[in-house]
Coordinates of C-alpha atoms in Angstrom, one line a residue:
X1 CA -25.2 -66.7 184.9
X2 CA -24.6 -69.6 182.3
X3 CA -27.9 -69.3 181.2
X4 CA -27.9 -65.9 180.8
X5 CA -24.5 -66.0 178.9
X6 CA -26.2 -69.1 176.4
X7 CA -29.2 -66.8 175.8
X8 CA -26.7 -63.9 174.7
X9 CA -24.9 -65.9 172.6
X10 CA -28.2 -67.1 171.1
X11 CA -29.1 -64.2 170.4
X12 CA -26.0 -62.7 169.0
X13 CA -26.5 -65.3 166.0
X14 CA -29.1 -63.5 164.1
X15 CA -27.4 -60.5 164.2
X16 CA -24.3 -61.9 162.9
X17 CA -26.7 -63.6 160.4
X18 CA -27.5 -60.0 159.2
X19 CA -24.2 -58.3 159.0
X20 CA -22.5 -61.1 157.0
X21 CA -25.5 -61.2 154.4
X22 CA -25.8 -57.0 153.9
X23 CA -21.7 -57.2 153.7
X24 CA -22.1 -59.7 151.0
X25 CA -24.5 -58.1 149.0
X26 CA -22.9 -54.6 149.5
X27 CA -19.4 -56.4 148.4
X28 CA -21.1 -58.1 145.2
X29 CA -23.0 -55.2 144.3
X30 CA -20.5 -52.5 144.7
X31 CA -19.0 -51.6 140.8
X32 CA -15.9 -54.0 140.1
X33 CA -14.2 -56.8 141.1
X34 CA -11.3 -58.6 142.0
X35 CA -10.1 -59.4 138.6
X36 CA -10.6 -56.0 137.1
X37 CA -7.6 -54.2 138.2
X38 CA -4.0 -54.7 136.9
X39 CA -3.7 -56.4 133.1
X40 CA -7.2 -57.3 131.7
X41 CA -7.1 -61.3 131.5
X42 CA -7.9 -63.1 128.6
X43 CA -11.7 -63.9 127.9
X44 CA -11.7 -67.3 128.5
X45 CA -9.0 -67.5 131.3
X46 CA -11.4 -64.8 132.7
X47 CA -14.2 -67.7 132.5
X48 CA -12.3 -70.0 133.9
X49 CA -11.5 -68.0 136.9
X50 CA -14.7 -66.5 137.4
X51 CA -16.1 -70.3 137.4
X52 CA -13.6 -71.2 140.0
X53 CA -14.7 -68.5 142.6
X54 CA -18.4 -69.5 141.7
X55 CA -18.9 -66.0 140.3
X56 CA -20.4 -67.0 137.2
X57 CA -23.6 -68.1 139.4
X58 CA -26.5 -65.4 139.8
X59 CA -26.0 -63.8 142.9
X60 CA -28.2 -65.2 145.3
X61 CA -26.6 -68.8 144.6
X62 CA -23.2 -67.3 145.3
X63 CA -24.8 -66.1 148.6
X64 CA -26.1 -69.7 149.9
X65 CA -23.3 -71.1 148.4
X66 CA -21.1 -68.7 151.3
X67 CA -23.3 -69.2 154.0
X68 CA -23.2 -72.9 153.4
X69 CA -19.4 -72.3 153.9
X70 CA -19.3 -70.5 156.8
X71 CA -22.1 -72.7 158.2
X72 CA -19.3 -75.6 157.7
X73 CA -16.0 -73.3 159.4
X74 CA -15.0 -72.3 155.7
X75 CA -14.8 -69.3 155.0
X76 CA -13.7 -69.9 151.2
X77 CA -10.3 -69.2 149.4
X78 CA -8.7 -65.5 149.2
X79 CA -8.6 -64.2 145.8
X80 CA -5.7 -61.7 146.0
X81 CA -3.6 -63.7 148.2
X82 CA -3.1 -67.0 145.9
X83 CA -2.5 -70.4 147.6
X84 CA -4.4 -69.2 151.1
X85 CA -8.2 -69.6 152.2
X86 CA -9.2 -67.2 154.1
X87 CA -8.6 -69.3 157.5
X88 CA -5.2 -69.5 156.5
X89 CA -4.7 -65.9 156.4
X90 CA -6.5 -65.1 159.6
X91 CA -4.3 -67.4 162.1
X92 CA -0.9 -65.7 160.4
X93 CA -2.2 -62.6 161.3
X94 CA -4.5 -63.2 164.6
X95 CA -1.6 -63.9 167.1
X96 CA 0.2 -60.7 166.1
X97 CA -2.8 -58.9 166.2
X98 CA -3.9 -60.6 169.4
X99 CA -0.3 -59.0 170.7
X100 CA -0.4 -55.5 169.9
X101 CA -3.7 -55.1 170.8
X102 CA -4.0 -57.0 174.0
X103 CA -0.4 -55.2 175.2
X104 CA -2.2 -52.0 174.1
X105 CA -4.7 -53.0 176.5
X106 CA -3.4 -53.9 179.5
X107 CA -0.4 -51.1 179.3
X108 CA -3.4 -48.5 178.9
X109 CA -6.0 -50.0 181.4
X110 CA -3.4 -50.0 183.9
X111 CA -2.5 -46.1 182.8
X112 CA -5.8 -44.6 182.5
X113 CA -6.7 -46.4 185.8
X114 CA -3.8 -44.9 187.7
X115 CA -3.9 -41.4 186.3
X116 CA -7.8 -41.1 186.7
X117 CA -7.4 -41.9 190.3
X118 CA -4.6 -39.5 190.8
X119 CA -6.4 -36.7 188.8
X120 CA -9.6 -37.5 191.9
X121 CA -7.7 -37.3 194.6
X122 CA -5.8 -33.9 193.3
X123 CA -8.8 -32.7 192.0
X124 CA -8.3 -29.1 190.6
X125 CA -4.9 -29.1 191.5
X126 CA -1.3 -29.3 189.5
X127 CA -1.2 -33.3 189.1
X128 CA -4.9 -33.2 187.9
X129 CA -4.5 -30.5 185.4
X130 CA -1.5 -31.5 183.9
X131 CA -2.6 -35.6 183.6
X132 CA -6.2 -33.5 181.9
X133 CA -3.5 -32.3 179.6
X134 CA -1.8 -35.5 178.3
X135 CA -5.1 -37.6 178.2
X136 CA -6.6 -35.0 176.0
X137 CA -3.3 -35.3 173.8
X138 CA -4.4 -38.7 173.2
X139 CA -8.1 -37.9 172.5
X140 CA -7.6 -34.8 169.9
X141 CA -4.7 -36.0 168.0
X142 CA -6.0 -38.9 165.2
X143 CA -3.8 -42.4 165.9
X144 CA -2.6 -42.2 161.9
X145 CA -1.1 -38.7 162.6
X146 CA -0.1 -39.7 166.1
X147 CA 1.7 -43.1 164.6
X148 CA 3.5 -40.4 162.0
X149 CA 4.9 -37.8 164.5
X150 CA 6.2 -40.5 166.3
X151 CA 8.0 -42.5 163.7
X152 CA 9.3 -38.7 162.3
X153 CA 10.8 -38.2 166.1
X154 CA 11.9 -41.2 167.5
X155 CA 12.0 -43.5 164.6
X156 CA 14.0 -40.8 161.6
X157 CA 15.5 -38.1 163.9
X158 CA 16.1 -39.5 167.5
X159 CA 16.4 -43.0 165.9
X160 CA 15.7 -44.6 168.9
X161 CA 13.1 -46.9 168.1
X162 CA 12.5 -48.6 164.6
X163 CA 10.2 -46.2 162.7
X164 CA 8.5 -49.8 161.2
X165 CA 8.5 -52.9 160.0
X166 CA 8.6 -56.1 162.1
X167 CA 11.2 -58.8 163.1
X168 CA 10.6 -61.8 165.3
X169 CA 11.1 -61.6 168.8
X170 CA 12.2 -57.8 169.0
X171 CA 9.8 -55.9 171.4
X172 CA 11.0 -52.7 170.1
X173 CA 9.5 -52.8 167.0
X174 CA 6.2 -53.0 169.2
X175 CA 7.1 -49.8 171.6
X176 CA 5.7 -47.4 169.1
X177 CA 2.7 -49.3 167.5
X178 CA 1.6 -50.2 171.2
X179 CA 2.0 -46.3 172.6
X180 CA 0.2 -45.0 169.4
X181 CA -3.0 -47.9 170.3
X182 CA -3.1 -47.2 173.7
X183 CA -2.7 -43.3 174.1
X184 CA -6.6 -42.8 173.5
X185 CA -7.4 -45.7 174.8
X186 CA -6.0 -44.6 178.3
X187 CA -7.3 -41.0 177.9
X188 CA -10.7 -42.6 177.5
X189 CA -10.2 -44.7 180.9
X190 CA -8.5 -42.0 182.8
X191 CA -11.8 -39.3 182.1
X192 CA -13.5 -42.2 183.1
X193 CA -12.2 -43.1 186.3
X194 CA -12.0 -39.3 187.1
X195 CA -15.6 -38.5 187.1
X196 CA -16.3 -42.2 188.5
X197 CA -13.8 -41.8 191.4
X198 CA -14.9 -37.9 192.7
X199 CA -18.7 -39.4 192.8
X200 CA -17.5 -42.4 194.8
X201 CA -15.3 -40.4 196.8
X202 CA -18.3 -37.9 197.7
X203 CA -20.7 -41.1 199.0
X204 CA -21.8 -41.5 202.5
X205 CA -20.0 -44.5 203.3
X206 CA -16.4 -43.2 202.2
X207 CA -17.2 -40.2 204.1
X208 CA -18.1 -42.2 207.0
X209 CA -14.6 -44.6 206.5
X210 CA -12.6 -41.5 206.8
X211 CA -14.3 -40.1 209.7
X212 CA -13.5 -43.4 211.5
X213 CA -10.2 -42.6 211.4
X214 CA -8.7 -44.6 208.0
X215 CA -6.2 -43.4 206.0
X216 CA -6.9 -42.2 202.7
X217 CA -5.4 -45.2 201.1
X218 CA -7.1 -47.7 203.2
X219 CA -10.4 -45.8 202.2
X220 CA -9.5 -45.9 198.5
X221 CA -8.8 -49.8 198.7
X222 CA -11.6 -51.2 200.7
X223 CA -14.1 -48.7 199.5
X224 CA -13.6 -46.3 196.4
X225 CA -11.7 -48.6 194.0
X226 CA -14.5 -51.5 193.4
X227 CA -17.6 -49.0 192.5
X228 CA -15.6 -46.6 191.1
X229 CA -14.3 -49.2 188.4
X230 CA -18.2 -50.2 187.1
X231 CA -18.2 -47.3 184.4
X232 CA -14.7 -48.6 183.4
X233 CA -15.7 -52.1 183.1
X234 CA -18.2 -51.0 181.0
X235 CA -16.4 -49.7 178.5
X236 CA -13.0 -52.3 178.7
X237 CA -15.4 -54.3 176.0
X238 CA -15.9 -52.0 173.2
X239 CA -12.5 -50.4 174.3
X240 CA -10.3 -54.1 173.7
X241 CA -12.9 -54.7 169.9
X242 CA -11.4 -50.8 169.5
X243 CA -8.0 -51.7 170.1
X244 CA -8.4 -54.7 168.3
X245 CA -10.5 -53.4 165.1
X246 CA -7.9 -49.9 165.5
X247 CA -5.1 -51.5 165.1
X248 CA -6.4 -51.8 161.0
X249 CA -4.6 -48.3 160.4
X250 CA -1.8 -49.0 162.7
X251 CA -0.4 -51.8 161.3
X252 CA -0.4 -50.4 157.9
X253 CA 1.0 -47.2 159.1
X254 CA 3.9 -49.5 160.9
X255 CA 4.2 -52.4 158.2
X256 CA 3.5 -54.6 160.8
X257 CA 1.9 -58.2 159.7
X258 CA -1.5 -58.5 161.2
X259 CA -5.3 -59.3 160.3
X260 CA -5.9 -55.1 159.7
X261 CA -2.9 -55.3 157.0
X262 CA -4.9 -57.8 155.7
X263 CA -7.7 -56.5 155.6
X264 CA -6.8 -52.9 154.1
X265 CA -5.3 -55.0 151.1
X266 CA -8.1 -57.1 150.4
X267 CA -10.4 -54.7 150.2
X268 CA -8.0 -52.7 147.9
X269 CA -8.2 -55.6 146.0
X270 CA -12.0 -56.6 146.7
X271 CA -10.4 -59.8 148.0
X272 CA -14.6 -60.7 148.6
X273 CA -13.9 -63.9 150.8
X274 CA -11.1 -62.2 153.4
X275 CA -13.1 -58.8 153.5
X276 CA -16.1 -61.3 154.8
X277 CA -14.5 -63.3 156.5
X278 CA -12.1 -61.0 159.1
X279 CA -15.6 -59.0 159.3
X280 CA -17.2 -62.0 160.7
X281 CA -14.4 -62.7 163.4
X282 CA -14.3 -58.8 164.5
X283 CA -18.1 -59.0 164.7
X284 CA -17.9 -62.6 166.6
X285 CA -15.1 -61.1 168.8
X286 CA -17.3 -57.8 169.5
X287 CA -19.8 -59.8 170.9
X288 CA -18.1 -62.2 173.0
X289 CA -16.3 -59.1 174.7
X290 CA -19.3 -57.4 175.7
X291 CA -20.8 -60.4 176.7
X292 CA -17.8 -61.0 179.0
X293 CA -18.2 -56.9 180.0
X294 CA -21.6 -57.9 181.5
X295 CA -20.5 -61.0 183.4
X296 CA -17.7 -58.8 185.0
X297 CA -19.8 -55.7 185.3
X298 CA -22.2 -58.6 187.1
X299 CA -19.6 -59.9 189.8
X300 CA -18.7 -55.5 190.2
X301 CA -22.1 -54.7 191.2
X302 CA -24.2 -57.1 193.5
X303 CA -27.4 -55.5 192.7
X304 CA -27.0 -56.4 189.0
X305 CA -28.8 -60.0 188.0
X306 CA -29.6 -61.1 184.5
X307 CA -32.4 -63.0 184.8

């Protein structure tokens, strides 16, 4: 299992190789640049700063000159954001980040979970269609709409909940952000575990449990849960890099200070080194989640073996 998770990781490094270089050149290449919006600078304070950022060099020595960087755990300064490097700004954003998206996750695993097993059991009756009905809520309606109609209700008529913004230590600034990330999320797991859970529940060995005499909750902990959860498992990977990456839009719907906040303004701004670098850590946190997906979806399923 180590071996096979070294190899993966291996060979996870020339893809990453790729992305960062066709980013790069896709960045550089792209019309404009950092210091042509707002008042034109003066010639030769425009020299100066273009000298600074190494972006007087020709192009491909301002691309070794990067990969040297990153190669060393720099990831070079920020050029909108003055006074920061790019490292800087990720590890003020990453633990909020981490937060929202890692409550989205665990609030919506544990939902879609739940309410796909419920919809099995009751299949084709009342509880099924009407838990169809709020999943699919979830999956039609866009999380930037979603995140408006909820600040609208709750946040400027109800005023329940804050409609935005962020202060330390309050979890209900969070309440809103966190339902509009994990709504789809959970509709995704619940459809899931549906179709997962009646194919398990129509096996030959759960049909044998029950006629034994065990009760239908017995039969759905000892024997339905475990295979019914592989397809799940499966997707928890790209679903957590989805919560994670998706919270990009949410965050600057909600004001809330994060790498996607970040990220939306440096690209505004063609910040070139924080566009790069928080598109190397979502790519390097991608990766490590699916390659912890197949080491669970391993231990799941006895007749899987990476060899």
């Amino acid at each position: 299992m180590l071996r096979y998770a070294f190899r993966r990781v291996l060979s996870a490094l020339p893809i990453a190789f790729i992305a960062v270089t066709v980013c790069f050149f896709i960045l550089r290449l792209a019309p404009g640049g950092p210091f042509d919006t707002g008042r034109p600078l003066p010639p030769n304070v425009l020299a100066n700063v273009r000298a600074y950022y190494n972006l007087d060099q020709p192009l491909f020595t301002q691309y070794l000159l990067y990969i040297g960087g990153v190669l060393r755990g720099n990831l070079g300064p920020s050029m909108a954001f003055y006074d920061f490097n790019v490292s800087q700004l990720l590890a003020i954003g990453l633990p909020f980040t981490l937060t929202l998206g890692f409550s989205a996750f665990v609030i919506a695993t544990f939902v879609g979970v739940l309410a796909g097993m419920v919809s099995a059991v009751y299949q084709n009756k009342w509880p099924d269609y009407v838990l169809v009905l709020a999943v699919m809520i979830g999956l039609v309606v866009p999380n930037f709409l979603m995140g408006a109609l909820l600040q609208l209700w709750f946040g400027v008529y109800l005023r329940w909940l804050p409609a935005g913004g962020w202060v330390t230590g309050s979890i209900t600034h969070l309440v809103l952000p966190v339902t509009v990330l994990a709504w789809p999320h959970a509709a995704r797991i619940s459809r899931l575990m549906r179709g997962s859970m009646i194919e398990v529940l129509g096996t030959n060995y759960v049909r044998t449990a029950k006629s034994k005499g065990l009760g239908s909750r017995l039969v759905l902990a000892r024997h339905a849960i475990k295979p019914a959860m592989i397809p799940v498992v499966s997707y928890l990977g790209p679903g957590l890099s989805y919560l994670l990456t998706g919270s990009i839009v949410v965050e600057q719907i909600f004001g809330l200070p994060g790498i996607g906040r970040y990220f939306i303004s440096a690209a505004l701004n063609r910040d070139y080194g924080l566009v790069l670098g928080t598109t190397l850590f979502y790519m390097l946190l991608i990766l490590v989640l699916n390659l912890i997906v197949d080491l669970v979806y391993a231990w799941l399923d006895p007749k899987v073996r990476y060899s």
